[in-house]
Amino acid sequence: MSIEKIKDCEMRQTGFGYTLSLINGRFKMPILYTLMEFGTVRFNEMKKFIGEISYRTLSTVLKEMEADGLVSRKEYSQIPPKVEYSLTEKGKSFIPILDAMSEWGEVHKKE
């Protein structure tokens, strides 16, 4: 891209920029991957699988992803409380991207 074309553009106005705004952050991609691999997942199961995330951070990121339409939250009225998360249709549209990233990693981690 030449300087003449780039000077009037901004990354955030592109499709790539929009995609980054949805998945930017340390834990959003691991959450998407977890839900892709395991389907419907309870909060504590996700925390255990991801490992290095605090309860507060996981809660905050899941709320952001729910607001962005990527994750669905289902709460059950019972004691103890039960909450499950899954991908929405919009979230499921990331699956081919996540699959490609997984395949790339399998190929190159052996190098």
PDB file of C-alpha atoms in Angstrom:
ATOM      1  CA  MET A   1       0.000   0.000   0.000  1.00  0.00           C
ATOM      2  CA  SER A   2       1.477   3.342  -0.981  1.00  0.00           C
ATOM      3  CA  ILE A   3       1.699   6.378   1.308  1.00  0.00           C
ATOM      4  CA  GLU A   4      -0.977   8.088  -0.786  1.00  0.00           C
ATOM      5  CA  LYS A   5      -3.493   5.369   0.086  1.00  0.00           C
ATOM      6  CA  ILE A   6      -2.570   4.864   3.739  1.00  0.00           C
ATOM      7  CA  LYS A   7      -2.592   8.499   4.817  1.00  0.00           C
ATOM      8  CA  ASP A   8      -6.392   8.688   4.685  1.00  0.00           C
ATOM      9  CA  CYS A   9      -7.052   5.301   6.328  1.00  0.00           C
ATOM     10  CA  GLU A  10      -7.275   4.038   9.876  1.00  0.00           C
ATOM     11  CA  MET A  11      -6.938   0.423  11.010  1.00  0.00           C
ATOM     12  CA  ARG A  12     -10.083   0.617  13.147  1.00  0.00           C
ATOM     13  CA  GLN A  13     -12.182   1.343  10.048  1.00  0.00           C
ATOM     14  CA  THR A  14     -11.242  -1.951   8.409  1.00  0.00           C
ATOM     15  CA  GLY A  15     -12.794  -5.380   8.833  1.00  0.00           C
ATOM     16  CA  PHE A  16      -9.505  -6.493  10.344  1.00  0.00           C
ATOM     17  CA  GLY A  17      -9.691  -3.672  12.868  1.00  0.00           C
ATOM     18  CA  TYR A  18     -13.236  -4.643  13.828  1.00  0.00           C
ATOM     19  CA  THR A  19     -12.201  -8.270  14.274  1.00  0.00           C
ATOM     20  CA  LEU A  20      -9.294  -7.213  16.489  1.00  0.00           C
ATOM     21  CA  SER A  21     -11.629  -5.085  18.606  1.00  0.00           C
ATOM     22  CA  LEU A  22     -13.640  -8.240  19.384  1.00  0.00           C
ATOM     23  CA  ILE A  23     -10.739 -10.607  20.115  1.00  0.00           C
ATOM     24  CA  ASN A  24      -8.082  -8.218  21.389  1.00  0.00           C
ATOM     25  CA  GLY A  25      -6.949  -9.051  24.886  1.00  0.00           C
ATOM     26  CA  ARG A  26      -4.946 -11.755  26.547  1.00  0.00           C
ATOM     27  CA  PHE A  27      -7.780 -14.179  27.260  1.00  0.00           C
ATOM     28  CA  LYS A  28     -10.427 -13.741  24.565  1.00  0.00           C
ATOM     29  CA  MET A  29      -8.888 -16.198  22.141  1.00  0.00           C
ATOM     30  CA  PRO A  30      -8.327 -18.846  24.858  1.00  0.00           C
ATOM     31  CA  ILE A  31     -11.985 -18.461  25.870  1.00  0.00           C
ATOM     32  CA  LEU A  32     -13.133 -18.844  22.261  1.00  0.00           C
ATOM     33  CA  TYR A  33     -10.904 -21.906  21.881  1.00  0.00           C
ATOM     34  CA  THR A  34     -12.227 -23.454  25.105  1.00  0.00           C
ATOM     35  CA  LEU A  35     -15.835 -23.035  24.018  1.00  0.00           C
ATOM     36  CA  MET A  36     -15.032 -24.325  20.517  1.00  0.00           C
ATOM     37  CA  GLU A  37     -13.386 -27.473  21.894  1.00  0.00           C
ATOM     38  CA  PHE A  38     -15.807 -28.279  24.701  1.00  0.00           C
ATOM     39  CA  GLY A  39     -19.116 -26.664  23.687  1.00  0.00           C
ATOM     40  CA  THR A  40     -21.058 -25.639  26.775  1.00  0.00           C
ATOM     41  CA  VAL A  41     -18.718 -24.994  29.703  1.00  0.00           C
ATOM     42  CA  ARG A  42     -19.277 -23.963  33.305  1.00  0.00           C
ATOM     43  CA  PHE A  43     -17.361 -21.005  34.721  1.00  0.00           C
ATOM     44  CA  ASN A  44     -15.102 -22.996  37.075  1.00  0.00           C
ATOM     45  CA  GLU A  45     -14.336 -25.580  34.371  1.00  0.00           C
ATOM     46  CA  MET A  46     -13.216 -22.789  32.056  1.00  0.00           C
ATOM     47  CA  LYS A  47     -11.117 -21.204  34.802  1.00  0.00           C
ATOM     48  CA  LYS A  48      -9.404 -24.524  35.473  1.00  0.00           C
ATOM     49  CA  PHE A  49      -8.777 -25.256  31.776  1.00  0.00           C
ATOM     50  CA  ILE A  50      -7.338 -21.809  30.983  1.00  0.00           C
ATOM     51  CA  GLY A  51      -5.356 -21.820  34.207  1.00  0.00           C
ATOM     52  CA  GLU A  52      -3.577 -18.503  34.435  1.00  0.00           C
ATOM     53  CA  ILE A  53      -6.687 -16.291  34.612  1.00  0.00           C
ATOM     54  CA  SER A  54      -8.193 -14.855  37.790  1.00  0.00           C
ATOM     55  CA  TYR A  55     -11.875 -15.270  38.599  1.00  0.00           C
ATOM     56  CA  ARG A  56     -12.411 -11.530  38.274  1.00  0.00           C
ATOM     57  CA  THR A  57     -10.687 -11.295  34.903  1.00  0.00           C
ATOM     58  CA  LEU A  58     -12.577 -14.299  33.541  1.00  0.00           C
ATOM     59  CA  SER A  59     -15.869 -12.794  34.677  1.00  0.00           C
ATOM     60  CA  THR A  60     -15.041  -9.413  33.128  1.00  0.00           C
ATOM     61  CA  VAL A  61     -13.892 -10.869  29.804  1.00  0.00           C
ATOM     62  CA  LEU A  62     -16.926 -13.150  29.551  1.00  0.00           C
ATOM     63  CA  LYS A  63     -19.212 -10.142  30.132  1.00  0.00           C
ATOM     64  CA  GLU A  64     -17.410  -8.223  27.361  1.00  0.00           C
ATOM     65  CA  MET A  65     -17.705 -11.167  24.990  1.00  0.00           C
ATOM     66  CA  GLU A  66     -21.381 -11.579  25.844  1.00  0.00           C
ATOM     67  CA  ALA A  67     -21.963  -7.871  25.123  1.00  0.00           C
ATOM     68  CA  ASP A  68     -20.163  -8.300  21.780  1.00  0.00           C
ATOM     69  CA  GLY A  69     -22.459 -11.195  20.894  1.00  0.00           C
ATOM     70  CA  LEU A  70     -19.744 -13.884  20.843  1.00  0.00           C
ATOM     71  CA  VAL A  71     -20.685 -15.778  24.005  1.00  0.00           C
ATOM     72  CA  SER A  72     -24.002 -16.859  25.437  1.00  0.00           C
ATOM     73  CA  ARG A  73     -24.567 -17.127  29.193  1.00  0.00           C
ATOM     74  CA  LYS A  74     -27.222 -19.380  30.684  1.00  0.00           C
ATOM     75  CA  GLU A  75     -27.976 -19.153  34.388  1.00  0.00           C
ATOM     76  CA  TYR A  76     -29.890 -21.852  36.238  1.00  0.00           C
ATOM     77  CA  SER A  77     -31.981 -21.066  39.325  1.00  0.00           C
ATOM     78  CA  GLN A  78     -30.603 -23.585  41.764  1.00  0.00           C
ATOM     79  CA  ILE A  79     -28.368 -23.867  44.784  1.00  0.00           C
ATOM     80  CA  PRO A  80     -25.463 -23.805  44.332  1.00  0.00           C
ATOM     81  CA  PRO A  81     -25.758 -21.426  41.376  1.00  0.00           C
ATOM     82  CA  LYS A  82     -24.998 -22.904  37.984  1.00  0.00           C
ATOM     83  CA  VAL A  83     -23.925 -20.806  34.984  1.00  0.00           C
ATOM     84  CA  GLU A  84     -22.926 -22.194  31.599  1.00  0.00           C
ATOM     85  CA  TYR A  85     -21.288 -20.479  28.656  1.00  0.00           C
ATOM     86  CA  SER A  86     -21.337 -21.365  24.982  1.00  0.00           C
ATOM     87  CA  LEU A  87     -20.610 -19.751  21.635  1.00  0.00           C
ATOM     88  CA  THR A  88     -23.333 -17.829  19.861  1.00  0.00           C
ATOM     89  CA  GLU A  89     -23.720 -18.161  16.097  1.00  0.00           C
ATOM     90  CA  LYS A  90     -21.463 -15.120  15.741  1.00  0.00           C
ATOM     91  CA  GLY A  91     -18.921 -16.784  18.037  1.00  0.00           C
ATOM     92  CA  LYS A  92     -19.162 -20.043  16.089  1.00  0.00           C
ATOM     93  CA  SER A  93     -18.205 -18.145  12.943  1.00  0.00           C
ATOM     94  CA  PHE A  94     -14.690 -17.904  14.495  1.00  0.00           C
ATOM     95  CA  ILE A  95     -14.301 -21.699  14.462  1.00  0.00           C
ATOM     96  CA  PRO A  96     -12.593 -21.894  11.031  1.00  0.00           C
ATOM     97  CA  ILE A  97     -10.099 -19.253  12.176  1.00  0.00           C
ATOM     98  CA  LEU A  98      -9.439 -21.098  15.440  1.00  0.00           C
ATOM     99  CA  ASP A  99      -9.073 -24.395  13.554  1.00  0.00           C
ATOM    100  CA  ALA A 100      -6.550 -22.818  11.181  1.00  0.00           C
ATOM    101  CA  MET A 101      -4.577 -21.404  14.119  1.00  0.00           C
ATOM    102  CA  SER A 102      -4.605 -24.812  15.830  1.00  0.00           C
ATOM    103  CA  GLU A 103      -3.378 -26.547  12.673  1.00  0.00           C
ATOM    104  CA  TRP A 104      -0.643 -23.949  12.178  1.00  0.00           C
ATOM    105  CA  GLY A 105       0.475 -24.470  15.786  1.00  0.00           C
ATOM    106  CA  GLU A 106       0.553 -28.256  15.451  1.00  0.00           C
ATOM    107  CA  VAL A 107       2.750 -27.986  12.362  1.00  0.00           C
ATOM    108  CA  HIS A 108       5.155 -25.415  13.737  1.00  0.00           C
ATOM    109  CA  LYS A 109       5.465 -26.482  17.383  1.00  0.00           C
ATOM    110  CA  LYS A 110       7.422 -29.528  16.196  1.00  0.00           C
ATOM    111  CA  GLU A 111      10.112 -27.385  14.596  1.00  0.00           C
TER     112      GLU A 111
END
